[in-house]
Tab-separated table of C-alpha atoms in Angstrom:
chain	number	residue	atom	x	y	z
A	1	UNK	CA	9.733	21.676	-120.888
A	2	UNK	CA	8.160	23.503	-118.125
A	3	UNK	CA	11.286	26.602	-117.828
A	4	UNK	CA	10.751	26.522	-121.357
A	5	UNK	CA	7.234	27.367	-122.076
A	6	UNK	CA	5.890	28.447	-118.719
A	7	UNK	CA	6.350	32.182	-117.460
A	8	UNK	CA	9.024	31.934	-114.944
A	9	UNK	CA	7.103	33.913	-112.039
A	10	UNK	CA	4.889	29.958	-111.712
A	11	UNK	CA	6.418	28.182	-109.382
A	12	UNK	CA	5.889	25.156	-108.767
A	13	UNK	CA	4.914	23.132	-105.340
A	14	UNK	CA	8.509	21.943	-103.693
A	15	UNK	CA	10.595	23.452	-106.059
A	16	UNK	CA	13.596	21.543	-105.093
A	17	UNK	CA	12.006	18.537	-105.593
A	18	UNK	CA	9.264	18.639	-107.564
A	19	UNK	CA	6.793	16.224	-107.491
A	20	UNK	CA	4.733	14.978	-110.496
A	21	UNK	CA	0.785	14.313	-110.211
A	22	UNK	CA	-0.591	12.118	-112.103
A	23	UNK	CA	-4.235	11.273	-110.877
A	24	UNK	CA	-5.921	11.275	-107.919
A	25	UNK	CA	-8.756	10.382	-106.012
A	26	UNK	CA	-10.556	11.538	-102.856
A	27	UNK	CA	-8.217	12.871	-100.753
A	28	UNK	CA	-5.372	11.330	-102.281
A	29	UNK	CA	-2.965	12.132	-104.355
A	30	UNK	CA	-0.238	9.841	-106.602
A	31	UNK	CA	2.217	10.978	-108.339
A	32	UNK	CA	4.245	8.686	-111.168
A	33	UNK	CA	5.359	6.397	-109.357
A	34	UNK	CA	2.054	4.971	-107.139
A	35	UNK	CA	3.539	7.368	-104.200
A	36	UNK	CA	0.119	8.023	-102.368
A	37	UNK	CA	-0.146	11.919	-100.736
A	38	UNK	CA	-2.988	13.003	-98.177
A	39	UNK	CA	-4.066	16.282	-100.438
A	40	UNK	CA	-3.033	19.399	-97.861
A	41	UNK	CA	-3.160	21.704	-99.840
A	42	UNK	CA	-5.656	21.686	-102.607
A	43	UNK	CA	-8.383	24.654	-101.787
A	44	UNK	CA	-10.428	23.711	-104.646
A	45	UNK	CA	-10.827	19.971	-104.136
A	46	UNK	CA	-14.108	20.726	-101.970
A	47	UNK	CA	-15.916	17.660	-101.892
A	48	UNK	CA	-12.751	14.899	-103.178
A	49	UNK	CA	-11.190	14.711	-106.247
A	50	UNK	CA	-11.998	13.248	-109.029
A	51	UNK	CA	-15.661	12.662	-107.051
A	52	UNK	CA	-17.330	10.332	-109.471
A	53	UNK	CA	-21.009	12.753	-109.172
A	54	UNK	CA	-19.568	15.660	-109.918
A	55	UNK	CA	-17.778	13.433	-113.398
A	56	UNK	CA	-20.726	12.484	-114.023
A	57	UNK	CA	-22.605	15.707	-114.492
A	58	UNK	CA	-20.291	17.485	-116.419
A	59	UNK	CA	-20.074	14.637	-119.465
A	60	UNK	CA	-23.974	14.022	-119.205
A	61	UNK	CA	-24.506	17.649	-119.764
A	62	UNK	CA	-21.666	17.842	-121.560
A	63	UNK	CA	-22.558	15.559	-124.027
A	64	UNK	CA	-25.744	17.753	-124.890
A	65	UNK	CA	-25.238	21.104	-124.812
A	66	UNK	CA	-22.308	23.917	-123.611
A	67	UNK	CA	-23.461	27.351	-124.781
A	68	UNK	CA	-23.545	30.872	-122.915
A	69	UNK	CA	-25.880	32.053	-120.718
A	70	UNK	CA	-27.689	34.594	-122.927
A	71	UNK	CA	-30.267	31.148	-124.320
A	72	UNK	CA	-32.369	30.088	-121.804
A	73	UNK	CA	-31.670	27.305	-120.515
A	74	UNK	CA	-32.549	25.074	-116.270
A	75	UNK	CA	-29.388	24.719	-115.249
A	76	UNK	CA	-28.242	28.951	-114.906
A	77	UNK	CA	-31.285	29.724	-113.323
A	78	UNK	CA	-31.557	26.367	-110.763
A	79	UNK	CA	-27.863	26.318	-110.076
A	80	UNK	CA	-28.907	30.664	-109.243
A	81	UNK	CA	-31.349	29.029	-107.122
A	82	UNK	CA	-29.925	26.685	-105.220
A	83	UNK	CA	-27.264	28.603	-103.797
A	84	UNK	CA	-29.410	31.543	-103.027
A	85	UNK	CA	-31.309	29.589	-100.997
A	86	UNK	CA	-28.207	29.230	-98.983
A	87	UNK	CA	-27.988	32.881	-98.281
A	88	UNK	CA	-29.718	35.736	-96.560
A	89	UNK	CA	-32.642	36.379	-97.889
A	90	UNK	CA	-31.802	39.907	-99.469
A	91	UNK	CA	-29.036	38.795	-101.021
A	92	UNK	CA	-30.956	37.229	-104.573
A	93	UNK	CA	-29.015	37.801	-107.515
A	94	UNK	CA	-27.014	35.977	-109.067
A	95	UNK	CA	-23.479	36.616	-111.459
A	96	UNK	CA	-20.936	33.750	-113.102
A	97	UNK	CA	-17.977	33.874	-113.284
A	98	UNK	CA	-15.082	32.106	-113.758
A	99	UNK	CA	-12.578	32.169	-110.965
A	100	UNK	CA	-12.739	34.208	-107.550
A	101	UNK	CA	-10.220	36.973	-109.079
A	102	UNK	CA	-13.190	38.015	-111.590
A	103	UNK	CA	-16.012	37.389	-109.332
A	104	UNK	CA	-13.944	39.561	-107.394
A	105	UNK	CA	-13.280	42.056	-109.707
A	106	UNK	CA	-16.857	42.502	-110.687
A	107	UNK	CA	-17.646	43.243	-106.892
A	108	UNK	CA	-15.492	45.725	-106.747
A	109	UNK	CA	-17.359	47.220	-110.138
A	110	UNK	CA	-21.127	46.604	-108.716
A	111	UNK	CA	-20.120	48.626	-105.599
A	112	UNK	CA	-17.863	51.538	-107.304
A	113	UNK	CA	-21.402	51.513	-109.569
A	114	UNK	CA	-24.048	51.612	-106.818
A	115	UNK	CA	-22.053	54.191	-104.198
A	116	UNK	CA	-20.357	56.279	-106.871
A	117	UNK	CA	-17.745	56.318	-104.990
A	118	UNK	CA	-14.244	54.750	-106.075
A	119	UNK	CA	-11.966	53.985	-102.683
A	120	UNK	CA	-11.890	50.114	-100.839
A	121	UNK	CA	-11.046	50.559	-97.802
A	122	UNK	CA	-9.652	46.578	-97.316
A	123	UNK	CA	-7.173	44.491	-94.845
A	124	UNK	CA	-3.895	44.149	-93.735
A	125	UNK	CA	-2.192	41.211	-95.237
A	126	UNK	CA	-4.523	40.361	-97.407
A	127	UNK	CA	-5.485	38.207	-100.738
A	128	UNK	CA	-8.161	39.160	-103.206
A	129	UNK	CA	-6.952	37.734	-106.745
A	130	UNK	CA	-4.278	38.826	-108.671
A	131	UNK	CA	-6.065	40.900	-111.650
A	132	UNK	CA	-5.262	43.905	-110.985
A	133	UNK	CA	-7.943	45.749	-109.461
A	134	UNK	CA	-6.846	42.847	-107.149
A	135	UNK	CA	-3.911	43.133	-106.527
A	136	UNK	CA	-4.645	46.963	-105.802
A	137	UNK	CA	-6.860	46.402	-102.816
A	138	UNK	CA	-3.885	43.231	-102.068
A	139	UNK	CA	-1.847	43.824	-99.922
A	140	UNK	CA	-0.131	40.414	-99.432
A	141	UNK	CA	0.897	41.424	-102.623
A	142	UNK	CA	1.645	45.209	-103.538
A	143	UNK	CA	3.610	45.340	-100.982
A	144	UNK	CA	5.959	42.773	-102.369
A	145	UNK	CA	6.692	45.655	-105.023
A	146	UNK	CA	7.550	47.836	-102.307
A	147	UNK	CA	5.678	51.237	-99.854
A	148	UNK	CA	4.830	53.297	-104.140
A	149	UNK	CA	3.141	50.461	-104.747
A	150	UNK	CA	-0.426	51.307	-102.261
A	151	UNK	CA	-2.773	53.292	-104.739
A	152	UNK	CA	-3.223	56.078	-102.706
A	153	UNK	CA	-7.691	55.515	-102.971
A	154	UNK	CA	-6.690	52.277	-101.626
A	155	UNK	CA	-7.139	52.163	-97.617
A	156	UNK	CA	-5.333	49.532	-94.867
A	157	UNK	CA	-7.303	49.325	-92.187
A	158	UNK	CA	-5.652	46.214	-89.479
A	159	UNK	CA	-6.541	42.671	-89.800
A	160	UNK	CA	-8.312	41.902	-86.173
A	161	UNK	CA	-5.942	39.290	-85.344
A	162	UNK	CA	-6.657	39.106	-81.221
A	163	UNK	CA	-2.857	36.341	-81.230
A	164	UNK	CA	-0.699	39.469	-83.302
A	165	UNK	CA	-2.411	41.764	-83.619
A	166	UNK	CA	-3.522	45.290	-82.014
A	167	UNK	CA	-6.061	44.146	-79.978
A	168	UNK	CA	-5.615	41.065	-78.433
A	169	UNK	CA	-7.843	38.354	-76.752
A	170	UNK	CA	-7.723	40.047	-73.321
A	171	UNK	CA	-8.904	43.774	-75.093
A	172	UNK	CA	-12.470	43.975	-73.620
A	173	UNK	CA	-14.147	44.139	-77.314
A	174	UNK	CA	-11.886	43.420	-79.971
A	175	UNK	CA	-14.191	43.553	-82.689
A	176	UNK	CA	-15.115	47.080	-81.320
A	177	UNK	CA	-11.431	48.125	-81.322
A	178	UNK	CA	-10.732	46.697	-84.868
A	179	UNK	CA	-14.369	48.234	-86.110
A	180	UNK	CA	-13.453	51.736	-85.127
A	181	UNK	CA	-9.836	51.058	-86.980
A	182	UNK	CA	-12.130	51.581	-90.300
A	183	UNK	CA	-14.035	53.694	-88.806
A	184	UNK	CA	-10.658	56.015	-88.237
A	185	UNK	CA	-9.704	55.113	-91.778
A	186	UNK	CA	-13.132	56.315	-93.550
A	187	UNK	CA	-12.804	59.934	-91.551
A	188	UNK	CA	-9.179	60.464	-92.533
A	189	UNK	CA	-10.457	59.365	-96.028
A	190	UNK	CA	-13.459	61.404	-95.510
A	191	UNK	CA	-10.884	64.676	-95.164
A	192	UNK	CA	-9.131	64.056	-97.759
A	193	UNK	CA	-11.985	64.379	-99.919
A	194	UNK	CA	-11.793	61.014	-100.904
A	195	UNK	CA	-15.218	58.577	-100.726
A	196	UNK	CA	-15.110	54.493	-99.483
A	197	UNK	CA	-17.433	52.578	-102.551
A	198	UNK	CA	-16.382	49.481	-100.177
A	199	UNK	CA	-14.877	47.597	-97.442
A	200	UNK	CA	-13.726	44.803	-99.180
A	201	UNK	CA	-12.803	40.859	-96.257
A	202	UNK	CA	-13.086	37.397	-96.089
A	203	UNK	CA	-15.096	36.144	-94.233
A	204	UNK	CA	-11.918	34.836	-92.760
A	205	UNK	CA	-8.261	36.029	-93.400
A	206	UNK	CA	-6.207	32.769	-95.163
A	207	UNK	CA	-3.491	34.434	-96.732
A	208	UNK	CA	-3.693	36.739	-93.503
A	209	UNK	CA	-2.529	33.680	-91.591
A	210	UNK	CA	-6.615	32.050	-90.444
A	211	UNK	CA	-7.227	34.931	-88.708
A	212	UNK	CA	-11.358	34.990	-86.564
A	213	UNK	CA	-12.245	38.371	-86.796
A	214	UNK	CA	-13.935	39.132	-82.514
A	215	UNK	CA	-17.569	38.967	-82.848
A	216	UNK	CA	-19.318	41.889	-83.393
A	217	UNK	CA	-16.576	42.845	-85.606
A	218	UNK	CA	-18.212	42.699	-89.155
A	219	UNK	CA	-21.662	44.847	-87.646
A	220	UNK	CA	-19.774	47.558	-87.150
A	221	UNK	CA	-18.042	47.627	-89.561
A	222	UNK	CA	-20.910	47.380	-91.395
A	223	UNK	CA	-22.283	50.383	-89.730
A	224	UNK	CA	-18.870	52.454	-90.296
A	225	UNK	CA	-19.206	52.010	-94.204
A	226	UNK	CA	-23.476	52.461	-95.445
A	227	UNK	CA	-22.899	55.113	-92.926
A	228	UNK	CA	-20.425	55.772	-95.659
A	229	UNK	CA	-22.239	55.642	-98.422
A	230	UNK	CA	-19.790	52.039	-99.319
A	231	UNK	CA	-20.918	49.324	-99.226
A	232	UNK	CA	-20.039	44.966	-96.980
A	233	UNK	CA	-17.832	42.877	-99.266
A	234	UNK	CA	-17.803	39.208	-98.156
A	235	UNK	CA	-15.066	37.070	-99.747
A	236	UNK	CA	-16.361	33.726	-99.789
A	237	UNK	CA	-13.697	32.858	-102.741
A	238	UNK	CA	-11.618	30.441	-100.421
A	239	UNK	CA	-13.612	29.919	-96.718
A	240	UNK	CA	-17.293	28.938	-97.985
A	241	UNK	CA	-18.870	26.150	-98.642
A	242	UNK	CA	-19.400	24.322	-95.349
A	243	UNK	CA	-15.701	24.615	-94.544
A	244	UNK	CA	-16.326	26.162	-90.842
A	245	UNK	CA	-19.042	23.005	-90.713
A	246	UNK	CA	-21.703	25.026	-88.496
A	247	UNK	CA	-22.878	26.878	-91.143
A	248	UNK	CA	-22.966	27.103	-95.234
A	249	UNK	CA	-20.821	30.671	-95.492
A	250	UNK	CA	-18.268	32.062	-93.250
A	251	UNK	CA	-19.922	35.316	-92.485
A	252	UNK	CA	-22.091	33.657	-90.877
A	253	UNK	CA	-20.475	33.173	-87.453
A	254	UNK	CA	-21.063	36.352	-87.148
A	255	UNK	CA	-24.487	36.344	-86.575
A	256	UNK	CA	-27.929	36.400	-87.791
A	257	UNK	CA	-27.414	40.310	-87.378
A	258	UNK	CA	-24.990	40.451	-89.898
A	259	UNK	CA	-25.641	40.030	-93.452
A	260	UNK	CA	-23.202	41.422	-96.102
A	261	UNK	CA	-23.861	43.314	-99.372
A	262	UNK	CA	-21.856	41.282	-101.432
A	263	UNK	CA	-21.026	37.479	-101.241
A	264	UNK	CA	-18.037	35.982	-104.066
A	265	UNK	CA	-17.711	32.963	-104.176
A	266	UNK	CA	-14.477	31.195	-106.269
A	267	UNK	CA	-12.524	27.762	-105.591
A	268	UNK	CA	-14.830	24.502	-103.732
A	269	UNK	CA	-17.773	25.837	-105.675
A	270	UNK	CA	-16.603	23.810	-108.816
A	271	UNK	CA	-14.787	21.419	-106.621
A	272	UNK	CA	-11.664	22.647	-109.669
A	273	UNK	CA	-13.568	22.901	-112.418
A	274	UNK	CA	-13.519	27.122	-112.979
A	275	UNK	CA	-16.227	28.596	-111.770
A	276	UNK	CA	-17.496	31.013	-109.864
A	277	UNK	CA	-20.510	33.274	-108.795
A	278	UNK	CA	-21.167	37.663	-106.433
A	279	UNK	CA	-24.820	37.363	-104.898
A	280	UNK	CA	-26.176	40.189	-104.637
A	281	UNK	CA	-28.590	42.302	-103.736
A	282	UNK	CA	-31.393	43.483	-106.056
A	283	UNK	CA	-31.090	47.722	-105.553
A	284	UNK	CA	-27.374	46.797	-106.102
A	285	UNK	CA	-28.076	45.038	-109.223
A	286	UNK	CA	-30.002	46.259	-110.593
A	287	UNK	CA	-27.914	50.308	-110.287
A	288	UNK	CA	-25.292	48.201	-112.114
A	289	UNK	CA	-27.756	47.786	-114.600
A	290	UNK	CA	-29.120	51.383	-114.904
A	291	UNK	CA	-25.654	51.929	-116.908
A	292	UNK	CA	-27.098	50.550	-119.912
A	293	UNK	CA	-23.974	48.193	-120.059
A	294	UNK	CA	-24.356	45.332	-120.752
A	295	UNK	CA	-22.810	42.547	-118.793
A	296	UNK	CA	-21.575	39.392	-120.500
A	297	UNK	CA	-19.576	36.808	-119.754
A	298	UNK	CA	-18.320	34.458	-122.005
A	299	UNK	CA	-18.295	31.201	-120.100
A	300	UNK	CA	-19.547	32.124	-116.722
A	301	UNK	CA	-22.764	29.691	-115.688
A	302	UNK	CA	-22.507	27.891	-118.947
A	303	UNK	CA	-24.810	24.630	-118.674
A	304	UNK	CA	-21.877	23.621	-117.832
A	305	UNK	CA	-20.599	24.723	-115.280
A	306	UNK	CA	-23.525	24.665	-113.211
A	307	UNK	CA	-24.726	21.496	-113.573
A	308	UNK	CA	-21.047	20.351	-111.782
A	309	UNK	CA	-21.837	23.025	-109.682
A	310	UNK	CA	-25.253	22.146	-108.555
A	311	UNK	CA	-23.842	18.210	-108.332
A	312	UNK	CA	-20.856	20.207	-105.291
A	313	UNK	CA	-24.410	21.396	-103.359
A	314	UNK	CA	-26.503	17.783	-103.813
A	315	UNK	CA	-23.163	16.176	-102.666
A	316	UNK	CA	-21.903	18.567	-100.135
A	317	UNK	CA	-25.828	17.667	-98.637
A	318	UNK	CA	-25.946	13.724	-99.131
A	319	UNK	CA	-22.505	13.316	-97.677
A	320	UNK	CA	-23.219	15.485	-95.155
A	321	UNK	CA	-19.900	17.608	-95.069
A	322	UNK	CA	-21.084	20.093	-93.356
A	323	UNK	CA	-20.876	17.656	-90.114
A	324	UNK	CA	-17.984	15.423	-91.816
A	325	UNK	CA	-16.059	18.956	-91.638
A	326	UNK	CA	-16.937	20.074	-88.375
A	327	UNK	CA	-15.726	16.460	-86.558
A	328	UNK	CA	-12.547	16.071	-88.684
A	329	UNK	CA	-11.923	19.719	-87.147
A	330	UNK	CA	-13.057	19.086	-83.476
A	331	UNK	CA	-10.689	16.016	-83.921
A	332	UNK	CA	-7.784	17.312	-85.601
A	333	UNK	CA	-7.882	20.670	-83.563
A	334	UNK	CA	-7.425	18.057	-80.130
A	335	UNK	CA	-4.664	16.459	-81.773
A	336	UNK	CA	-2.605	19.717	-82.532
A	337	UNK	CA	-3.567	20.463	-78.719
A	338	UNK	CA	-2.094	17.239	-78.307
A	339	UNK	CA	0.914	18.242	-80.355
A	340	UNK	CA	1.147	21.752	-78.154
A	341	UNK	CA	1.710	20.799	-74.779
A	342	UNK	CA	4.580	19.165	-75.942
A	343	UNK	CA	5.933	21.226	-78.168
A	344	UNK	CA	6.677	25.125	-77.503
A	345	UNK	CA	7.119	25.829	-80.728
A	346	UNK	CA	3.243	25.942	-81.689
A	347	UNK	CA	2.401	29.089	-79.907
A	348	UNK	CA	-1.370	28.962	-81.306
A	349	UNK	CA	-4.127	26.435	-83.232
A	350	UNK	CA	-7.205	28.215	-84.001
A	351	UNK	CA	-9.923	27.664	-86.393
A	352	UNK	CA	-13.852	26.459	-87.318
A	353	UNK	CA	-14.222	23.506	-88.989
A	354	UNK	CA	-11.264	22.306	-91.618
A	355	UNK	CA	-10.510	25.673	-91.601
A	356	UNK	CA	-8.108	25.099	-88.845
A	357	UNK	CA	-4.729	28.082	-88.043
A	358	UNK	CA	-1.521	26.410	-86.421
A	359	UNK	CA	0.614	29.317	-85.745
A	360	UNK	CA	4.174	27.945	-84.422
A	361	UNK	CA	6.681	31.028	-82.533
A	362	UNK	CA	9.900	31.418	-81.154
A	363	UNK	CA	8.795	32.702	-78.229
A	364	UNK	CA	5.330	31.793	-76.930
A	365	UNK	CA	5.062	35.244	-74.502
A	366	UNK	CA	6.698	36.997	-77.121
A	367	UNK	CA	5.165	35.363	-79.787
A	368	UNK	CA	7.601	36.180	-82.404
A	369	UNK	CA	7.098	34.499	-85.926
A	370	UNK	CA	8.301	31.528	-86.224
A	371	UNK	CA	9.365	31.576	-90.004
A	372	UNK	CA	11.873	29.192	-90.729
A	373	UNK	CA	10.791	26.850	-88.129
A	374	UNK	CA	7.067	27.156	-90.744
A	375	UNK	CA	8.826	26.711	-93.772
A	376	UNK	CA	10.898	23.566	-93.345
A	377	UNK	CA	7.447	21.267	-91.263
A	378	UNK	CA	5.539	22.298	-94.871
A	379	UNK	CA	8.325	21.342	-96.985
A	380	UNK	CA	9.514	17.721	-94.828
A	381	UNK	CA	4.881	17.276	-93.754
């Protein structure tokens, strides 16, 4: 039935021997035979599958009202207030939408309207969503379509990867060096009479290889982008909401002196419910509104979604999930380091909190990617 009615590009996990999951609880998933699996795949069940407090909040609100955000409703403003309280003061205006893709698409609109420019700088290997505007700025996707797929208004900066990239851990200041690559892109764009609207990056690259930017990188990039009249968009869709443990937002790992102009969020925000948000400054929001073109989202910010979002924030706090990410992440990293001592296949272990990557290599000196071996391990786990 799936092959008959579902598009062929919508793949299933473990295609050769797919798993039929019928229920989930906490960190576990169960198939139709009752087999239990530890879920290391889903990145949206942030406070655990089927969390009773999330379910309770959804049902309670659904029994009373669910409508769009053109009516006054406490949930909308209370959720916006709670979210912005976790962010630096200047990030104070929310736009609620339904997915990370929708959030990033709106962020591009905000940036282009505010700056008056159009071009976007993105990182190599980046993925920002599945809508057309985001496939265009996601090398992770458009590189699969051939060299001609990159649009002229898209500029690709090297990923700030200190393990495999241009500037590695032995460089005296890799953050500044990678930022200078962005500055060079800006200069070249200006020479070609092009203007930069935004630099967009995940605060830590996920699909791009669990890359943690070196210290000072974002702050320096922001200086160059602002000088060019553009804005800095931090994509927290996969890495936000305390996943890194020590901070609520991953961009905060770059220090208190760095504050993005726009932050996008999704996935964990609703624990699997279709909810996302764009948070920006008052100045950018007012520029967006100055066009006279009303922004309206049928489902974004509806009372049920906001009730769920509030419940997720409550659970993160009440259950000390940031502390849990720190403690469990440290323990997991220690266990992985023990495996690294035993297996030459493991070249690098990197991560913060429960955002952890294991880089497999054929040769530790050359750091040759062990692609086939990685694929094998994924599917035997």
